[in-house]
Short mmCIF file of C-alpha atoms in Angstrom, two decimals:
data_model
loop_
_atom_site.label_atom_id
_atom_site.label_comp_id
_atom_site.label_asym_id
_atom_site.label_seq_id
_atom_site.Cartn_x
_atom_site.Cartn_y
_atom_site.Cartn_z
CA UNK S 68 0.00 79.18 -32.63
CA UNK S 69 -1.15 75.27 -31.75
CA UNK S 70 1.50 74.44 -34.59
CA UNK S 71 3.99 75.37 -32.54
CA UNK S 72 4.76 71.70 -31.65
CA UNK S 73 7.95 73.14 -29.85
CA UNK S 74 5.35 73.84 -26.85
CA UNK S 75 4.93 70.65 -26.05
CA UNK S 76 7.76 68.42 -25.50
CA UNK S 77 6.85 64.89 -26.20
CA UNK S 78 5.10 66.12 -29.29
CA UNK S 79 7.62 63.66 -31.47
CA UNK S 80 5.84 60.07 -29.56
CA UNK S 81 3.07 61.18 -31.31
CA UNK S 82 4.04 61.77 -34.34
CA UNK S 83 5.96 58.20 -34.55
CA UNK S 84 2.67 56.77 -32.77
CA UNK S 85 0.50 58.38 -35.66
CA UNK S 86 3.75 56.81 -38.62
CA UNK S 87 3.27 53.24 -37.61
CA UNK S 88 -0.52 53.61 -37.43
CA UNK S 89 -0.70 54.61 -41.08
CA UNK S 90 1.84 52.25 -41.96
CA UNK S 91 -0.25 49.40 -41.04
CA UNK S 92 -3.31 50.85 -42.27
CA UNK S 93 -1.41 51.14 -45.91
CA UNK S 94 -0.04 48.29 -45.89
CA UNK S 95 3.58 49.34 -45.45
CA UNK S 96 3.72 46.61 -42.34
CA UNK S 97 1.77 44.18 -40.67
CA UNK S 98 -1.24 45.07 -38.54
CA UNK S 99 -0.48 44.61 -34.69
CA UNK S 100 -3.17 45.18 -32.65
CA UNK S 101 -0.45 45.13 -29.27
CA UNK S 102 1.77 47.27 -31.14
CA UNK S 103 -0.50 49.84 -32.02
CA UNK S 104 -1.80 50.18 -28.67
CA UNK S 105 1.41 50.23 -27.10
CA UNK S 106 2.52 53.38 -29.58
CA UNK S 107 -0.17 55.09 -28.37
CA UNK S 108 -0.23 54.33 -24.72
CA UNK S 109 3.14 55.51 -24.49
CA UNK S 110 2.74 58.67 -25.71
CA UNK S 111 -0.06 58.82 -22.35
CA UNK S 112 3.29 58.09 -19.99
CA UNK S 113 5.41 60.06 -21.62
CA UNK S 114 7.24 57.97 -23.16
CA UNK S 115 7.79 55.80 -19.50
CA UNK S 116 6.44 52.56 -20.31
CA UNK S 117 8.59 49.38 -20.76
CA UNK S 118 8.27 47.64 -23.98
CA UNK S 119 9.89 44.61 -23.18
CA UNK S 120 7.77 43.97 -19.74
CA UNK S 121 4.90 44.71 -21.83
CA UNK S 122 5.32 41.78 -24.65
CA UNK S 123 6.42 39.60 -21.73
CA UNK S 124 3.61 39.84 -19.78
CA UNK S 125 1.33 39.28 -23.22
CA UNK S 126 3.37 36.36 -24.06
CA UNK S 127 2.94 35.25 -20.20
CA UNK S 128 -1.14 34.92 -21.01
CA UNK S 129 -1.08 33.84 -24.38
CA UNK S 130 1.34 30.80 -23.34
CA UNK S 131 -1.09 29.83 -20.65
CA UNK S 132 -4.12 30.98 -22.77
CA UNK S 133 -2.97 27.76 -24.86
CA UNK S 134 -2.58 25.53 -22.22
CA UNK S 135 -6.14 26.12 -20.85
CA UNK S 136 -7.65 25.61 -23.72
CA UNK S 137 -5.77 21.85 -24.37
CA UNK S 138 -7.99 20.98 -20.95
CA UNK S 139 -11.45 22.82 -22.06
CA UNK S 140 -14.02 20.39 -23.62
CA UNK S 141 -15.07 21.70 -26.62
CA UNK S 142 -16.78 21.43 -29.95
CA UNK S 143 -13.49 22.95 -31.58
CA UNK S 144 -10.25 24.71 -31.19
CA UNK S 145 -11.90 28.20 -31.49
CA UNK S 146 -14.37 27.76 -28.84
CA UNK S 147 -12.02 26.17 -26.41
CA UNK S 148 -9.83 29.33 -26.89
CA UNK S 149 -12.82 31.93 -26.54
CA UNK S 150 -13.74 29.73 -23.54
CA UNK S 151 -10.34 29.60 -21.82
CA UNK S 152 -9.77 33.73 -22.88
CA UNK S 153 -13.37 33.83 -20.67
CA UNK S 154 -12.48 31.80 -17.70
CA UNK S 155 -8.86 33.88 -17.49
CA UNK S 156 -11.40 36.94 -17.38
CA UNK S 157 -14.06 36.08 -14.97
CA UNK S 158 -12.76 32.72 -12.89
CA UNK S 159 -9.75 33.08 -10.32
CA UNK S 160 -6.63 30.44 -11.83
CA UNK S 161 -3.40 30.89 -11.86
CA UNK S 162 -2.95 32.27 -15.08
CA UNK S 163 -5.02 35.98 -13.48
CA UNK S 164 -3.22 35.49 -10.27
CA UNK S 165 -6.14 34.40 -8.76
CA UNK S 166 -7.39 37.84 -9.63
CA UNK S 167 -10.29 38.01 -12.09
CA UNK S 168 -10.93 41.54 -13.91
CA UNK S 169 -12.16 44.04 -12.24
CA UNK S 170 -14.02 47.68 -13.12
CA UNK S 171 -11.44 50.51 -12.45
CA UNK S 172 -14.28 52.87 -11.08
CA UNK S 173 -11.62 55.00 -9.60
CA UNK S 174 -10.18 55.61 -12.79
CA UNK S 175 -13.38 56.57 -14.64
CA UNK S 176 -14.72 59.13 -11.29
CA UNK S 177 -10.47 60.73 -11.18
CA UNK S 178 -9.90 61.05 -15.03
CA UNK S 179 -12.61 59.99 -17.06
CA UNK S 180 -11.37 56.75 -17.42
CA UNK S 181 -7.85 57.78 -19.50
CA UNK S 182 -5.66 55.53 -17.18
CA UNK S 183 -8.76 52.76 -16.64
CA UNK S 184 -8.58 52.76 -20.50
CA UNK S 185 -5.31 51.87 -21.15
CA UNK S 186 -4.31 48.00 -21.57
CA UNK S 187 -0.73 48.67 -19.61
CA UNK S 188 -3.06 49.93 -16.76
CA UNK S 189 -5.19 46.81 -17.20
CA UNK S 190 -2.03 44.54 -16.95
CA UNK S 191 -0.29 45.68 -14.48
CA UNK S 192 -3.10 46.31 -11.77
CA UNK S 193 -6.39 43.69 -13.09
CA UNK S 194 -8.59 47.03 -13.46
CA UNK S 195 -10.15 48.28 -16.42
CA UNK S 196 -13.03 49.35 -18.52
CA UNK S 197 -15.14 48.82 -21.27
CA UNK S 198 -12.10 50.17 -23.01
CA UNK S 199 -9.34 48.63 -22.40
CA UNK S 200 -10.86 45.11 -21.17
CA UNK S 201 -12.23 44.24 -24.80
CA UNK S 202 -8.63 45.45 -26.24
CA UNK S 203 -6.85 43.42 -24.30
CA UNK S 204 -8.80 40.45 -25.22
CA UNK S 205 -8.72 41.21 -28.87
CA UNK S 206 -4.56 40.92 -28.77
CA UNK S 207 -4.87 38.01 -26.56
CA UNK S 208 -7.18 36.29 -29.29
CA UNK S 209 -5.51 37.55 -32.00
CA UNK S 210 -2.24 35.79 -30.88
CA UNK S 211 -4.01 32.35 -29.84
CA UNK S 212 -5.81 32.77 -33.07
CA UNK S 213 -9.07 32.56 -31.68
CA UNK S 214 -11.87 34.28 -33.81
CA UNK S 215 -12.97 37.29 -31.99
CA UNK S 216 -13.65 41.17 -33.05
CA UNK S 217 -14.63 44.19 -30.75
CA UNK S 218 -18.01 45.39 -31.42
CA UNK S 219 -19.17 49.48 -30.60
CA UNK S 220 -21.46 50.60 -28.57
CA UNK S 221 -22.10 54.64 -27.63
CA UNK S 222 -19.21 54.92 -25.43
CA UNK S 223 -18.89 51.58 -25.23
CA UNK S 224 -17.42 48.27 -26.99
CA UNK S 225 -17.49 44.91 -26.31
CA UNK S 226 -16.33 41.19 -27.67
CA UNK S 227 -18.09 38.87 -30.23
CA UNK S 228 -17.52 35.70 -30.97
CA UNK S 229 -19.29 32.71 -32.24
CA UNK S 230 -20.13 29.18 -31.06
CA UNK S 231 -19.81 25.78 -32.91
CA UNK S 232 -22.94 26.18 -34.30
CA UNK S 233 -22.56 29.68 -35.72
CA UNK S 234 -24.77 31.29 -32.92
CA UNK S 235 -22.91 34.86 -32.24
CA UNK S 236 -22.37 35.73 -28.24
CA UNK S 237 -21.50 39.14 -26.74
CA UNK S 238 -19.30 39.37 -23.73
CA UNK S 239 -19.54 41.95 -21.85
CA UNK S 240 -15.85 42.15 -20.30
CA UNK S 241 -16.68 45.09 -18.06
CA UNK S 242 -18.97 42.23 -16.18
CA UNK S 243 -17.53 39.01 -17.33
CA UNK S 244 -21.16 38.15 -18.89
CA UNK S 245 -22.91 37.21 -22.02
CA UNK S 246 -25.69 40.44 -23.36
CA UNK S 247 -28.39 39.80 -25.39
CA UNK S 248 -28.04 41.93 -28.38
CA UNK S 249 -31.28 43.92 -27.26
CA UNK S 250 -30.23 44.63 -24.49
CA UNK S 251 -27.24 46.21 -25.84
CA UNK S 252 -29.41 47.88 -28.32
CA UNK S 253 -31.85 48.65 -24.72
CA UNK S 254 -29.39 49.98 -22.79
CA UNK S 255 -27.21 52.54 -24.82
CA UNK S 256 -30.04 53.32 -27.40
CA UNK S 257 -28.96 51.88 -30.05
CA UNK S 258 -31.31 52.07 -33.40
CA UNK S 259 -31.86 49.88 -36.18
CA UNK S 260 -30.37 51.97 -38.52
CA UNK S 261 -26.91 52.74 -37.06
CA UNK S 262 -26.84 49.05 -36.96
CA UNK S 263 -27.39 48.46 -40.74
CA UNK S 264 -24.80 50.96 -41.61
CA UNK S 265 -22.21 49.30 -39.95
CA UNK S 266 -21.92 52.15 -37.10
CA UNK S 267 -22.49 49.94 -34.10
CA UNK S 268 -22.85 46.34 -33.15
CA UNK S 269 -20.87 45.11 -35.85
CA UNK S 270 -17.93 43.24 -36.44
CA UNK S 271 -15.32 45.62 -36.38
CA UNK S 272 -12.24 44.46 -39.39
CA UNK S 273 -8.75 44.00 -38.81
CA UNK S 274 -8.13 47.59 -39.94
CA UNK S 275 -10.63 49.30 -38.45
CA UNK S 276 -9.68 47.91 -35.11
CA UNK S 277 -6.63 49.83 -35.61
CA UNK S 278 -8.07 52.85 -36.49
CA UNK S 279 -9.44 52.60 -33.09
CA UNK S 280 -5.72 53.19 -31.75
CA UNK S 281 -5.54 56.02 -34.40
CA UNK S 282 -8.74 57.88 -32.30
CA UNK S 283 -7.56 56.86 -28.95
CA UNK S 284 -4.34 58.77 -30.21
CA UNK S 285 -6.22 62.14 -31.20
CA UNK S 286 -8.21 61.82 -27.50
CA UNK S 287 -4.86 61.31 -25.73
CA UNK S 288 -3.31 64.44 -27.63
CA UNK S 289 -6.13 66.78 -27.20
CA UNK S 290 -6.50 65.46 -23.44
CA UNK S 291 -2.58 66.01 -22.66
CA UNK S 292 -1.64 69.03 -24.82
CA UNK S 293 -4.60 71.19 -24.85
CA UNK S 294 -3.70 71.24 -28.76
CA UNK S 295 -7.57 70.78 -30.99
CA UNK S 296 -7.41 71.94 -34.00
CA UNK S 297 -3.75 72.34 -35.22
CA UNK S 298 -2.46 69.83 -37.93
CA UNK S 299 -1.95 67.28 -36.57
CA UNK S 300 -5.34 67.24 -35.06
CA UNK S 301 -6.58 67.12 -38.50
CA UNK S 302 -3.92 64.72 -39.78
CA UNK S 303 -5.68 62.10 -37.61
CA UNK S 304 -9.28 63.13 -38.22
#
């Protein structure tokens, strides 16, 4: 019976993880991108992870996210954020350690890319993927309040962002460079029409970037408790 919860333990960090999903998504608190993610990522570790080192380390980058963009020429405050959020990516300061982002290959050949994926993974070792890299900038820009959204791919997703003059650029985090949209649309065959309905390449809202946590939270459940098609499984879908 897969509704026997009772057979797997941590089956209650879900459940809390899937409470404060839907309470942002109806309004019953405020959306937080970090906080989401965190919820969910810590149902991955069983329940190991350490809030507290967790918001300091995001506070840590958005604090010097700030600072680099007071010494960024730029047309405007956005830009100079978006720019500084892109050198901290792809340029060695002090802010990354003198460590710019890197591809967790290992991750995506051992697991699929489950640990590569998660932010907490990202922060703590400077690895990632085209998961958790464009995640990580979203609550970075989100607490700057730079203008930025996460954009979908097929098993992919990526920043956007516009310039001064309205032009919109994508940055590939996974590479720490600007794609033409055609090539995006090139390389993971992506059609016209899945772009008009909104599927992919698009600016993805507020709430529907946490409804990203809400699917990362079904993957992580299936993946760790073998569990596809109880109810909770189709509480999420």
């Amino acid at each position: 019976d897969e509704n026997d919860t009772s057979r797997y333990l941590g089956h209650y960090r879900y459940e809390q993880a899937y409470q404060l999903i839907e309470d942002m998504l109806t309004d019953k608190r405020s959306l937080d991108f970090a906080d989401a993610i965190y919820a969910v990522e810590n149902c991955m570790y069983d329940g190991t992870l350490d809030y507290s080192s967790y918001v300091a380390e995001l506070r840590r980058i958005t604090i010097g996210i700030n600072q680099m963009a007071t010494t960024v020429s730029a047309p405007n405050r956005d830009v100079a954020l978006n720019y500084a959020i892109y050198l901290f990516y792809t340029t060695p300061c002090p802010l990354n350690r003198f460590h710019p982002y890197e591809y967790d290959d290992a991750s995506l050949l051992k697991d699929a890319g489950f640990i590569g994926g998660m932010v907490t993974h990202l922060l703590k070792t400077g690895k990632g993927t085209c998961h958790s890299l464009p995640y990580l900038y979203k609550i970075i820009a989100d607490r700057v309040g730079a203008r930025a959204y996460i954009a979908l791919a097929p098993l992919h997703s990526y920043i956007r962002h516009q310039d001064a003059n309205g032009k919109w650029w994508n940055f590939e985090t996974t590479v720490g460079s600007f794609s033409r949209s055609s090539f995006i649309m090139e390389s993971f065959h992506v059609r016209e029409e899945a772009i008009r309905s909104g599927l992919y390449m698009t600016n993805l809202t507020a709430k529907e970037t946490i409804v990203q946590c809400l699917y990362d939270l079904l993957c992580i459940y299936e993946h760790k408790t073998g569990f596809y098609s109880n109810d909770f499984v189709r509480k999420c879908y």
